[in-house]
Amino acid sequence: AADVGQKEELTGLKKEAISTGASKIYIEDLREEFARDFVFPALRANAIYEGTYLLGTSLARPLIAKKQIEIAKKEKADSVCHGATGKGNDQVRFELTYIALNPKINIIAAWKDDNWTFDSRESMFDYAEKYNIPLPLTKAKPYSSDRNLLHISHEGAILEDTWAEPPEDIFVLTKSPEAAPDKPTYVEISFVKGNPVAIDGKKMSPAKLMDHMNIVAGNNGIGRVDMVENRFVGMKSRGVYETPGGTVLWAAHRAVESITMDREVMLMRDSLIPKYAQLAYNGFWYAPEMKTLQAYIDATQENVNGTARMKLYKGNCTVVGRKSPNSLYSEAFATFEKDQVYNQKDATGFIRLNGLRLRIQNILKNKP
């Protein structure tokens, strides 16, 4: 079992595993590794899938699969197993990672096994009830949830109706904006080479920083997302996500980038965000193209050092200040007041040259 920040879901797990037939169980604390080596690289890329999803589940799967391969080697096992269904993305993420790290390993995927007799969640509920197997969910609330340091996802049941509003009782990490405090919370987030390293001047480890931001942002109703996404296997699926800390970190990171990154470097990096997000979402974390892409992105982050001041209020996350020792912002050039460094007449030739092709097109188009 991988501890990637799912909190109480790990309580009593060893006892449950042994009582349901396991001979041995590993419970690995992967929180720092998850934050440092998976979440933060995606943050440096400003990765977001289909303009909405911050890839919470997508980023955790390759780490879990990697750890399975390591344990299999230690135990001299010839097989690894996952419980993802044959409809979703997770089966792909797990299995592509297995293949990338150990192509000779045998993969057991229960939902795709001919001997698997369960055909629905309800049949699994009935089985668990018959044999007194405790479950963290009930028939009344059968949502499929996946939690880690970055987010918690909710799928299934009433959420399969794309017109139905998510019931308030499914939310775990976030208050509703209506119930959030009536006064805003201000927080300062400091970055070094694109990585968040301190909150309000206090340095924290990656996992502790994310934990802290989840509490602060969640209390202010930030990070709820309701989307219909395109799964890698081809179907559309509705997901309701809570990503409180991540939402603020992504916005703060962008704010520091805005004053430290060269325009053309930023444009080029931004053009790669959809590809990066797609690779992560589809399970190609250990593919050579992802390694190459990450190397380029990390090169763009060398000067992304500084602090963003964020205002959190009733579901809104607003940048209200940013500063950096590497700032490329010059008030002397940008001011609307009188200055001694910029000749506004220079813009005439600049515009004339940039408009030349448009002028030529129009002349030729209207040529008699």
mmCIF file of C-alpha atoms in Angstrom:
data_model
loop_
_atom_site.group_PDB
_atom_site.id
_atom_site.type_symbol
_atom_site.label_atom_id
_atom_site.label_comp_id
_atom_site.label_asym_id
_atom_site.label_seq_id
_atom_site.Cartn_x
_atom_site.Cartn_y
_atom_site.Cartn_z
ATOM 1 C CA ALA A 1 0.000 0.000 0.000
ATOM 2 C CA ALA A 2 1.362 3.391 -0.988
ATOM 3 C CA ASP A 3 0.928 6.321 1.360
ATOM 4 C CA VAL A 4 0.710 9.246 -1.047
ATOM 5 C CA GLY A 5 -1.215 11.392 1.403
ATOM 6 C CA GLN A 6 -4.616 9.727 1.611
ATOM 7 C CA LYS A 7 -4.747 10.171 5.406
ATOM 8 C CA GLU A 8 -7.296 8.021 7.261
ATOM 9 C CA GLU A 9 -7.692 5.553 4.395
ATOM 10 C CA LEU A 10 -4.559 3.787 5.704
ATOM 11 C CA THR A 11 -5.898 3.339 9.236
ATOM 12 C CA GLY A 12 -6.158 -0.349 10.137
ATOM 13 C CA LEU A 13 -5.014 -1.412 6.688
ATOM 14 C CA LYS A 14 -2.481 -3.981 7.894
ATOM 15 C CA LYS A 15 -5.093 -5.760 9.987
ATOM 16 C CA GLU A 16 -7.584 -5.716 7.116
ATOM 17 C CA ALA A 17 -5.009 -7.065 4.660
ATOM 18 C CA ILE A 18 -4.054 -10.011 6.858
ATOM 19 C CA SER A 19 -7.689 -10.787 7.735
ATOM 20 C CA THR A 20 -8.659 -10.920 4.042
ATOM 21 C CA GLY A 21 -5.899 -13.297 2.983
ATOM 22 C CA ALA A 22 -2.648 -11.374 2.570
ATOM 23 C CA SER A 23 0.478 -13.100 3.904
ATOM 24 C CA LYS A 24 2.507 -9.898 4.008
ATOM 25 C CA ILE A 25 1.903 -6.192 3.468
ATOM 26 C CA TYR A 26 4.139 -3.245 2.657
ATOM 27 C CA ILE A 27 2.883 0.195 3.666
ATOM 28 C CA GLU A 28 5.337 2.646 2.104
ATOM 29 C CA ASP A 29 5.421 6.332 3.054
ATOM 30 C CA LEU A 30 5.820 7.956 -0.373
ATOM 31 C CA ARG A 31 4.491 11.405 0.450
ATOM 32 C CA GLU A 32 7.736 13.339 0.108
ATOM 33 C CA GLU A 33 8.753 11.450 -3.028
ATOM 34 C CA PHE A 34 5.330 12.032 -4.547
ATOM 35 C CA ALA A 35 5.429 15.770 -3.881
ATOM 36 C CA ARG A 36 9.077 16.259 -4.851
ATOM 37 C CA ASP A 37 9.425 13.976 -7.883
ATOM 38 C CA PHE A 38 5.937 13.962 -9.383
ATOM 39 C CA VAL A 39 3.798 16.921 -8.284
ATOM 40 C CA PHE A 40 6.518 19.573 -8.348
ATOM 41 C CA PRO A 41 7.813 18.633 -11.832
ATOM 42 C CA ALA A 42 4.232 18.981 -13.120
ATOM 43 C CA LEU A 43 3.915 22.301 -11.290
ATOM 44 C CA ARG A 44 7.105 23.569 -12.930
ATOM 45 C CA ALA A 45 5.446 22.717 -16.244
ATOM 46 C CA ASN A 46 2.161 24.413 -15.241
ATOM 47 C CA ALA A 47 0.644 21.131 -16.398
ATOM 48 C CA ILE A 48 -3.132 21.078 -16.709
ATOM 49 C CA TYR A 49 -5.242 18.597 -18.681
ATOM 50 C CA GLU A 50 -7.951 19.958 -20.970
ATOM 51 C CA GLY A 51 -7.615 23.358 -19.330
ATOM 52 C CA THR A 52 -9.078 22.166 -16.039
ATOM 53 C CA TYR A 53 -7.568 19.075 -14.402
ATOM 54 C CA LEU A 54 -4.341 19.336 -12.372
ATOM 55 C CA LEU A 55 -3.579 15.623 -12.829
ATOM 56 C CA GLY A 56 -3.875 14.502 -9.196
ATOM 57 C CA THR A 57 -4.548 10.819 -9.867
ATOM 58 C CA SER A 58 -2.448 10.721 -13.032
ATOM 59 C CA LEU A 59 0.702 11.754 -11.168
ATOM 60 C CA ALA A 60 0.309 9.240 -8.341
ATOM 61 C CA ARG A 61 -0.082 6.107 -10.457
ATOM 62 C CA PRO A 62 3.452 5.913 -11.913
ATOM 63 C CA LEU A 63 4.940 6.266 -8.427
ATOM 64 C CA ILE A 64 2.738 3.490 -7.030
ATOM 65 C CA ALA A 65 3.561 1.236 -9.978
ATOM 66 C CA LYS A 66 7.275 2.013 -9.635
ATOM 67 C CA LYS A 67 7.188 0.992 -5.987
ATOM 68 C CA GLN A 68 5.375 -2.243 -6.904
ATOM 69 C CA ILE A 69 8.162 -3.125 -9.325
ATOM 70 C CA GLU A 70 10.782 -2.416 -6.647
ATOM 71 C CA ILE A 71 8.995 -4.633 -4.109
ATOM 72 C CA ALA A 72 8.513 -7.385 -6.692
ATOM 73 C CA LYS A 73 12.267 -7.388 -7.291
ATOM 74 C CA LYS A 74 12.963 -7.480 -3.561
ATOM 75 C CA GLU A 75 10.538 -10.368 -3.025
ATOM 76 C CA LYS A 76 11.692 -12.156 -6.199
ATOM 77 C CA ALA A 77 8.085 -12.068 -7.444
ATOM 78 C CA ASP A 78 7.293 -12.711 -11.102
ATOM 79 C CA SER A 79 3.988 -10.794 -11.147
ATOM 80 C CA VAL A 80 2.410 -7.518 -10.104
ATOM 81 C CA CYS A 81 -1.297 -6.783 -9.793
ATOM 82 C CA HIS A 82 -3.613 -3.775 -9.906
ATOM 83 C CA GLY A 83 -7.336 -3.350 -9.304
ATOM 84 C CA ALA A 84 -8.123 -0.772 -11.986
ATOM 85 C CA THR A 85 -11.083 -1.499 -14.244
ATOM 86 C CA GLY A 86 -10.836 -2.146 -17.967
ATOM 87 C CA LYS A 87 -12.718 1.086 -18.698
ATOM 88 C CA GLY A 88 -10.517 3.691 -17.088
ATOM 89 C CA ASN A 89 -7.187 5.424 -17.412
ATOM 90 C CA ASP A 90 -5.521 3.855 -14.386
ATOM 91 C CA GLN A 91 -5.093 0.446 -16.000
ATOM 92 C CA VAL A 92 -3.023 2.137 -18.705
ATOM 93 C CA ARG A 93 -0.987 4.186 -16.242
ATOM 94 C CA PHE A 94 -0.114 1.178 -14.106
ATOM 95 C CA GLU A 95 0.670 -1.158 -16.963
ATOM 96 C CA LEU A 96 2.706 1.290 -19.050
ATOM 97 C CA THR A 97 4.848 1.937 -15.981
ATOM 98 C CA TYR A 98 5.291 -1.792 -15.341
ATOM 99 C CA ILE A 99 6.366 -2.278 -18.951
ATOM 100 C CA ALA A 100 8.743 0.691 -18.897
ATOM 101 C CA LEU A 101 10.483 -0.445 -15.710
ATOM 102 C CA ASN A 102 10.354 -4.236 -16.123
ATOM 103 C CA PRO A 103 9.019 -5.477 -19.474
ATOM 104 C CA LYS A 104 9.366 -9.114 -18.344
ATOM 105 C CA ILE A 105 7.034 -8.790 -15.354
ATOM 106 C CA ASN A 106 3.711 -10.636 -15.510
ATOM 107 C CA ILE A 107 0.704 -8.355 -15.043
ATOM 108 C CA ILE A 108 -2.438 -9.503 -13.241
ATOM 109 C CA ALA A 109 -5.420 -7.228 -13.884
ATOM 110 C CA ALA A 110 -8.428 -8.745 -12.140
ATOM 111 C CA TRP A 111 -11.147 -6.825 -13.991
ATOM 112 C CA LYS A 112 -9.825 -8.176 -17.304
ATOM 113 C CA ASP A 113 -9.451 -11.778 -16.088
ATOM 114 C CA ASP A 114 -11.905 -14.353 -17.456
ATOM 115 C CA ASN A 115 -12.271 -15.822 -13.962
ATOM 116 C CA TRP A 116 -13.382 -12.492 -12.482
ATOM 117 C CA THR A 117 -17.062 -12.830 -11.586
ATOM 118 C CA PHE A 118 -17.924 -9.307 -10.428
ATOM 119 C CA ASP A 119 -19.692 -7.194 -13.023
ATOM 120 C CA SER A 120 -20.624 -4.098 -10.995
ATOM 121 C CA ARG A 121 -20.004 -2.212 -7.785
ATOM 122 C CA GLU A 122 -23.255 -3.582 -6.407
ATOM 123 C CA SER A 123 -22.103 -7.183 -6.825
ATOM 124 C CA MET A 124 -18.907 -6.311 -4.966
ATOM 125 C CA PHE A 125 -20.910 -4.691 -2.167
ATOM 126 C CA ASP A 126 -22.969 -7.866 -1.868
ATOM 127 C CA TYR A 127 -19.838 -10.013 -1.680
ATOM 128 C CA ALA A 128 -18.249 -7.807 0.982
ATOM 129 C CA GLU A 129 -21.455 -7.837 2.979
ATOM 130 C CA LYS A 130 -21.732 -11.629 2.754
ATOM 131 C CA TYR A 131 -18.194 -12.175 4.069
ATOM 132 C CA ASN A 132 -18.126 -9.255 6.534
ATOM 133 C CA ILE A 133 -15.413 -7.359 4.683
ATOM 134 C CA PRO A 134 -15.408 -3.726 5.879
ATOM 135 C CA LEU A 135 -15.570 -1.060 3.164
ATOM 136 C CA PRO A 136 -14.959 2.702 3.376
ATOM 137 C CA LEU A 137 -18.080 3.368 1.254
ATOM 138 C CA THR A 138 -21.700 2.255 1.296
ATOM 139 C CA LYS A 139 -24.482 1.530 -1.181
ATOM 140 C CA ALA A 140 -26.035 4.851 -0.166
ATOM 141 C CA LYS A 141 -22.787 6.687 -1.012
ATOM 142 C CA PRO A 142 -21.033 4.500 -3.578
ATOM 143 C CA TYR A 143 -18.795 7.195 -5.031
ATOM 144 C CA SER A 144 -15.422 6.152 -6.331
ATOM 145 C CA SER A 145 -12.887 8.404 -4.613
ATOM 146 C CA ASP A 146 -9.122 8.597 -4.913
ATOM 147 C CA ARG A 147 -7.130 10.799 -2.561
ATOM 148 C CA ASN A 148 -3.532 11.921 -2.337
ATOM 149 C CA LEU A 149 -1.530 15.015 -1.375
ATOM 150 C CA LEU A 150 -2.585 16.872 -4.498
ATOM 151 C CA HIS A 151 -6.297 16.143 -4.638
ATOM 152 C CA ILE A 152 -9.270 13.897 -4.080
ATOM 153 C CA SER A 153 -11.421 12.742 -6.993
ATOM 154 C CA HIS A 154 -15.072 11.705 -6.929
ATOM 155 C CA GLU A 155 -16.766 9.653 -9.652
ATOM 156 C CA GLY A 156 -19.761 7.380 -10.132
ATOM 157 C CA ALA A 157 -23.306 7.163 -8.762
ATOM 158 C CA ILE A 158 -25.267 10.421 -9.201
ATOM 159 C CA LEU A 159 -22.193 12.048 -10.776
ATOM 160 C CA GLU A 160 -22.685 9.886 -13.864
ATOM 161 C CA ASP A 161 -25.607 12.206 -14.672
ATOM 162 C CA THR A 162 -23.805 15.200 -16.193
ATOM 163 C CA TRP A 163 -26.740 17.502 -15.331
ATOM 164 C CA ALA A 164 -26.856 16.609 -11.624
ATOM 165 C CA GLU A 165 -25.181 18.993 -9.188
ATOM 166 C CA PRO A 166 -22.670 17.238 -6.915
ATOM 167 C CA PRO A 167 -24.157 16.803 -3.430
ATOM 168 C CA GLU A 168 -22.352 18.788 -0.762
ATOM 169 C CA ASP A 169 -21.702 15.717 1.362
ATOM 170 C CA ILE A 170 -19.198 14.272 -1.116
ATOM 171 C CA PHE A 171 -16.654 17.027 -0.512
ATOM 172 C CA VAL A 172 -13.808 16.251 1.874
ATOM 173 C CA LEU A 173 -10.993 18.768 1.452
ATOM 174 C CA THR A 174 -12.939 21.955 0.747
ATOM 175 C CA LYS A 175 -15.633 24.042 2.363
ATOM 176 C CA SER A 176 -18.313 25.359 0.073
ATOM 177 C CA PRO A 177 -17.640 28.994 -0.877
ATOM 178 C CA GLU A 178 -20.853 29.922 0.941
ATOM 179 C CA ALA A 179 -19.525 28.412 4.185
ATOM 180 C CA ALA A 180 -16.002 29.820 3.834
ATOM 181 C CA PRO A 181 -14.815 32.678 6.087
ATOM 182 C CA ASP A 182 -16.194 36.158 5.427
ATOM 183 C CA LYS A 183 -12.698 37.659 5.597
ATOM 184 C CA PRO A 184 -9.963 36.882 3.071
ATOM 185 C CA THR A 185 -6.804 34.964 3.922
ATOM 186 C CA TYR A 186 -3.494 36.253 2.584
ATOM 187 C CA VAL A 187 -0.604 33.883 2.016
ATOM 188 C CA GLU A 188 2.893 34.403 0.600
ATOM 189 C CA ILE A 189 4.430 31.505 -1.340
ATOM 190 C CA SER A 190 8.149 31.516 -2.146
ATOM 191 C CA PHE A 191 9.736 29.632 -5.043
ATOM 192 C CA VAL A 192 13.266 28.518 -5.916
ATOM 193 C CA LYS A 193 13.844 27.287 -9.473
ATOM 194 C CA GLY A 194 10.098 26.864 -9.903
ATOM 195 C CA ASN A 195 9.599 24.801 -6.743
ATOM 196 C CA PRO A 196 7.584 26.124 -3.783
ATOM 197 C CA VAL A 197 9.846 26.109 -0.733
ATOM 198 C CA ALA A 198 8.241 28.341 1.907
ATOM 199 C CA ILE A 199 4.890 29.660 3.097
ATOM 200 C CA ASP A 200 4.845 33.086 4.748
ATOM 201 C CA GLY A 201 8.624 32.872 5.067
ATOM 202 C CA LYS A 202 8.612 29.466 6.780
ATOM 203 C CA LYS A 203 10.526 26.783 4.885
ATOM 204 C CA MET A 204 8.773 23.424 4.564
ATOM 205 C CA SER A 205 9.413 20.075 2.944
ATOM 206 C CA PRO A 206 7.411 19.450 -0.255
ATOM 207 C CA ALA A 207 4.834 17.178 1.401
ATOM 208 C CA LYS A 208 4.379 19.372 4.473
ATOM 209 C CA LEU A 209 4.017 22.448 2.283
ATOM 210 C CA MET A 210 1.278 20.775 0.267
ATOM 211 C CA ASP A 211 -0.482 19.563 3.404
ATOM 212 C CA HIS A 212 -0.418 23.084 4.819
ATOM 213 C CA MET A 213 -1.751 24.652 1.624
ATOM 214 C CA ASN A 214 -4.550 22.082 1.371
ATOM 215 C CA ILE A 215 -5.804 23.146 4.790
ATOM 216 C CA VAL A 216 -5.517 26.896 4.173
ATOM 217 C CA ALA A 217 -7.009 26.820 0.667
ATOM 218 C CA GLY A 218 -9.658 24.213 1.484
ATOM 219 C CA ASN A 219 -10.887 26.306 4.394
ATOM 220 C CA ASN A 220 -11.454 29.141 1.902
ATOM 221 C CA GLY A 221 -13.468 26.995 -0.504
ATOM 222 C CA ILE A 222 -10.782 26.869 -3.196
ATOM 223 C CA GLY A 223 -10.077 24.078 -5.651
ATOM 224 C CA ARG A 224 -13.387 22.492 -6.626
ATOM 225 C CA VAL A 225 -13.610 21.340 -10.239
ATOM 226 C CA ASP A 226 -16.491 19.628 -12.040
ATOM 227 C CA MET A 227 -15.549 18.461 -15.531
ATOM 228 C CA VAL A 228 -16.295 15.973 -18.273
ATOM 229 C CA GLU A 229 -12.940 14.763 -19.544
ATOM 230 C CA ASN A 230 -11.749 12.623 -22.414
ATOM 231 C CA ARG A 231 -10.329 9.361 -21.143
ATOM 232 C CA PHE A 232 -7.370 7.834 -22.973
ATOM 233 C CA VAL A 233 -9.430 4.725 -23.789
ATOM 234 C CA GLY A 234 -11.859 6.847 -25.817
ATOM 235 C CA MET A 235 -14.915 7.562 -23.684
ATOM 236 C CA LYS A 236 -15.920 10.710 -21.848
ATOM 237 C CA SER A 237 -16.150 10.627 -18.072
ATOM 238 C CA ARG A 238 -17.326 13.061 -15.434
ATOM 239 C CA GLY A 239 -15.047 13.771 -12.514
ATOM 240 C CA VAL A 240 -15.467 16.066 -9.532
ATOM 241 C CA TYR A 241 -12.131 17.066 -8.054
ATOM 242 C CA GLU A 242 -10.920 18.913 -4.984
ATOM 243 C CA THR A 243 -7.422 20.362 -5.427
ATOM 244 C CA PRO A 244 -7.221 23.185 -2.878
ATOM 245 C CA GLY A 245 -3.487 23.571 -2.288
ATOM 246 C CA GLY A 246 -2.553 22.730 -5.855
ATOM 247 C CA THR A 247 -4.871 25.386 -7.262
ATOM 248 C CA VAL A 248 -3.136 28.091 -5.234
ATOM 249 C CA LEU A 249 0.371 26.766 -5.932
ATOM 250 C CA TRP A 250 -0.245 26.673 -9.698
ATOM 251 C CA ALA A 251 -1.514 30.275 -9.671
ATOM 252 C CA ALA A 252 1.338 31.483 -7.460
ATOM 253 C CA HIS A 253 3.929 29.751 -9.633
ATOM 254 C CA ARG A 254 2.542 31.432 -12.720
ATOM 255 C CA ALA A 255 2.706 34.795 -10.959
ATOM 256 C CA VAL A 256 6.416 34.406 -10.199
ATOM 257 C CA GLU A 257 7.030 33.200 -13.749
ATOM 258 C CA SER A 258 5.347 36.327 -15.098
ATOM 259 C CA ILE A 259 8.155 38.541 -13.807
ATOM 260 C CA THR A 260 11.102 36.158 -14.215
ATOM 261 C CA MET A 261 10.670 34.338 -17.540
ATOM 262 C CA ASP A 262 11.620 35.695 -20.939
ATOM 263 C CA ARG A 263 8.578 36.149 -23.171
ATOM 264 C CA GLU A 264 9.682 33.798 -25.955
ATOM 265 C CA VAL A 265 10.810 31.109 -23.515
ATOM 266 C CA MET A 266 7.426 31.312 -21.792
ATOM 267 C CA LEU A 267 5.539 31.113 -25.086
ATOM 268 C CA MET A 268 7.507 28.050 -26.122
ATOM 269 C CA ARG A 269 7.048 26.369 -22.741
ATOM 270 C CA ASP A 270 3.335 27.181 -22.728
ATOM 271 C CA SER A 271 2.940 25.587 -26.150
ATOM 272 C CA LEU A 272 4.183 22.337 -24.605
ATOM 273 C CA ILE A 273 1.782 22.308 -21.640
ATOM 274 C CA PRO A 274 -0.982 20.360 -23.453
ATOM 275 C CA LYS A 275 1.532 17.726 -24.595
ATOM 276 C CA TYR A 276 3.052 17.389 -21.129
ATOM 277 C CA ALA A 277 -0.391 17.047 -19.544
ATOM 278 C CA GLN A 278 -1.459 14.511 -22.155
ATOM 279 C CA LEU A 279 1.624 12.365 -21.560
ATOM 280 C CA ALA A 280 1.089 12.417 -17.794
ATOM 281 C CA TYR A 281 -2.646 11.763 -18.111
ATOM 282 C CA ASN A 282 -2.168 8.880 -20.539
ATOM 283 C CA GLY A 283 0.451 7.124 -18.425
ATOM 284 C CA PHE A 284 3.665 7.901 -20.297
ATOM 285 C CA TRP A 285 5.537 9.276 -17.280
ATOM 286 C CA TYR A 286 8.568 7.069 -17.956
ATOM 287 C CA ALA A 287 8.565 7.486 -21.739
ATOM 288 C CA PRO A 288 11.665 9.025 -23.372
ATOM 289 C CA GLU A 289 9.686 11.962 -24.761
ATOM 290 C CA MET A 290 8.543 12.842 -21.233
ATOM 291 C CA LYS A 291 12.125 12.786 -19.967
ATOM 292 C CA THR A 292 13.169 15.111 -22.787
ATOM 293 C CA LEU A 293 10.230 17.436 -22.195
ATOM 294 C CA GLN A 294 10.920 17.642 -18.461
ATOM 295 C CA ALA A 295 14.567 18.521 -19.099
ATOM 296 C CA TYR A 296 13.538 21.456 -21.285
ATOM 297 C CA ILE A 297 10.938 22.649 -18.788
ATOM 298 C CA ASP A 298 13.399 22.489 -15.909
ATOM 299 C CA ALA A 299 15.853 24.598 -17.924
ATOM 300 C CA THR A 300 13.162 27.296 -18.192
ATOM 301 C CA GLN A 301 12.827 27.376 -14.407
ATOM 302 C CA GLU A 302 16.404 28.359 -13.514
ATOM 303 C CA ASN A 303 15.416 31.961 -12.752
ATOM 304 C CA VAL A 304 11.911 31.327 -11.422
ATOM 305 C CA ASN A 305 12.818 32.522 -7.939
ATOM 306 C CA GLY A 306 10.610 34.811 -5.912
ATOM 307 C CA THR A 307 7.434 35.204 -3.916
ATOM 308 C CA ALA A 308 3.764 35.546 -4.826
ATOM 309 C CA ARG A 309 1.213 37.047 -2.454
ATOM 310 C CA MET A 310 -2.177 35.377 -2.797
ATOM 311 C CA LYS A 311 -5.611 36.459 -1.605
ATOM 312 C CA LEU A 312 -7.946 33.547 -0.828
ATOM 313 C CA TYR A 313 -11.624 34.341 -0.445
ATOM 314 C CA LYS A 314 -14.764 32.234 -0.860
ATOM 315 C CA GLY A 315 -13.534 30.018 -3.680
ATOM 316 C CA ASN A 316 -11.415 32.688 -5.349
ATOM 317 C CA CYS A 317 -7.643 32.622 -5.559
ATOM 318 C CA THR A 318 -6.220 35.982 -6.642
ATOM 319 C CA VAL A 319 -2.648 37.117 -7.161
ATOM 320 C CA VAL A 320 -2.206 40.460 -5.394
ATOM 321 C CA GLY A 321 1.580 40.779 -5.455
ATOM 322 C CA ARG A 322 4.760 39.260 -6.805
ATOM 323 C CA LYS A 323 8.483 39.962 -6.368
ATOM 324 C CA SER A 324 11.770 38.366 -7.389
ATOM 325 C CA PRO A 325 15.520 38.969 -7.227
ATOM 326 C CA ASN A 326 15.511 37.878 -10.890
ATOM 327 C CA SER A 327 12.658 40.151 -11.950
ATOM 328 C CA LEU A 328 12.620 41.266 -15.582
ATOM 329 C CA TYR A 329 9.996 43.893 -14.823
ATOM 330 C CA SER A 330 11.286 47.463 -15.124
ATOM 331 C CA GLU A 331 9.064 50.204 -13.786
ATOM 332 C CA ALA A 332 11.241 52.731 -15.631
ATOM 333 C CA PHE A 333 10.220 51.208 -18.966
ATOM 334 C CA ALA A 334 6.640 50.245 -18.086
ATOM 335 C CA THR A 335 5.490 53.481 -16.420
ATOM 336 C CA PHE A 336 2.695 55.594 -17.889
ATOM 337 C CA GLU A 337 4.441 58.638 -16.500
ATOM 338 C CA LYS A 338 7.288 60.541 -18.155
ATOM 339 C CA ASP A 339 10.442 58.455 -18.574
ATOM 340 C CA GLN A 340 13.988 58.805 -19.891
ATOM 341 C CA VAL A 341 14.560 55.257 -21.204
ATOM 342 C CA TYR A 342 11.961 54.632 -23.916
ATOM 343 C CA ASN A 343 11.350 56.588 -27.119
ATOM 344 C CA GLN A 344 7.704 56.096 -28.045
ATOM 345 C CA LYS A 345 8.417 57.132 -31.636
ATOM 346 C CA ASP A 346 10.365 53.865 -32.062
ATOM 347 C CA ALA A 347 7.019 52.050 -32.038
ATOM 348 C CA THR A 348 6.067 53.605 -35.387
ATOM 349 C CA GLY A 349 8.662 51.656 -37.363
ATOM 350 C CA PHE A 350 8.056 48.533 -35.289
ATOM 351 C CA ILE A 351 4.355 48.535 -36.147
ATOM 352 C CA ARG A 352 5.008 49.449 -39.792
ATOM 353 C CA LEU A 353 7.319 46.443 -40.268
ATOM 354 C CA ASN A 354 5.038 44.039 -38.419
ATOM 355 C CA GLY A 355 2.106 45.218 -40.488
ATOM 356 C CA LEU A 356 3.947 44.955 -43.807
ATOM 357 C CA ARG A 357 2.646 41.498 -44.748
ATOM 358 C CA LEU A 358 -0.901 42.550 -43.892
ATOM 359 C CA ARG A 359 -0.529 45.638 -46.045
ATOM 360 C CA ILE A 360 0.833 43.627 -48.986
ATOM 361 C CA GLN A 361 -1.984 41.075 -48.729
ATOM 362 C CA ASN A 362 -4.587 43.799 -48.796
ATOM 363 C CA ILE A 363 -2.953 45.560 -51.763
ATOM 364 C CA LEU A 364 -2.776 42.359 -53.821
ATOM 365 C CA LYS A 365 -6.265 41.261 -52.830
ATOM 366 C CA ASN A 366 -7.767 44.538 -54.030
ATOM 367 C CA LYS A 367 -5.585 44.839 -57.123
ATOM 368 C CA PRO A 368 -7.752 45.652 -60.159
#
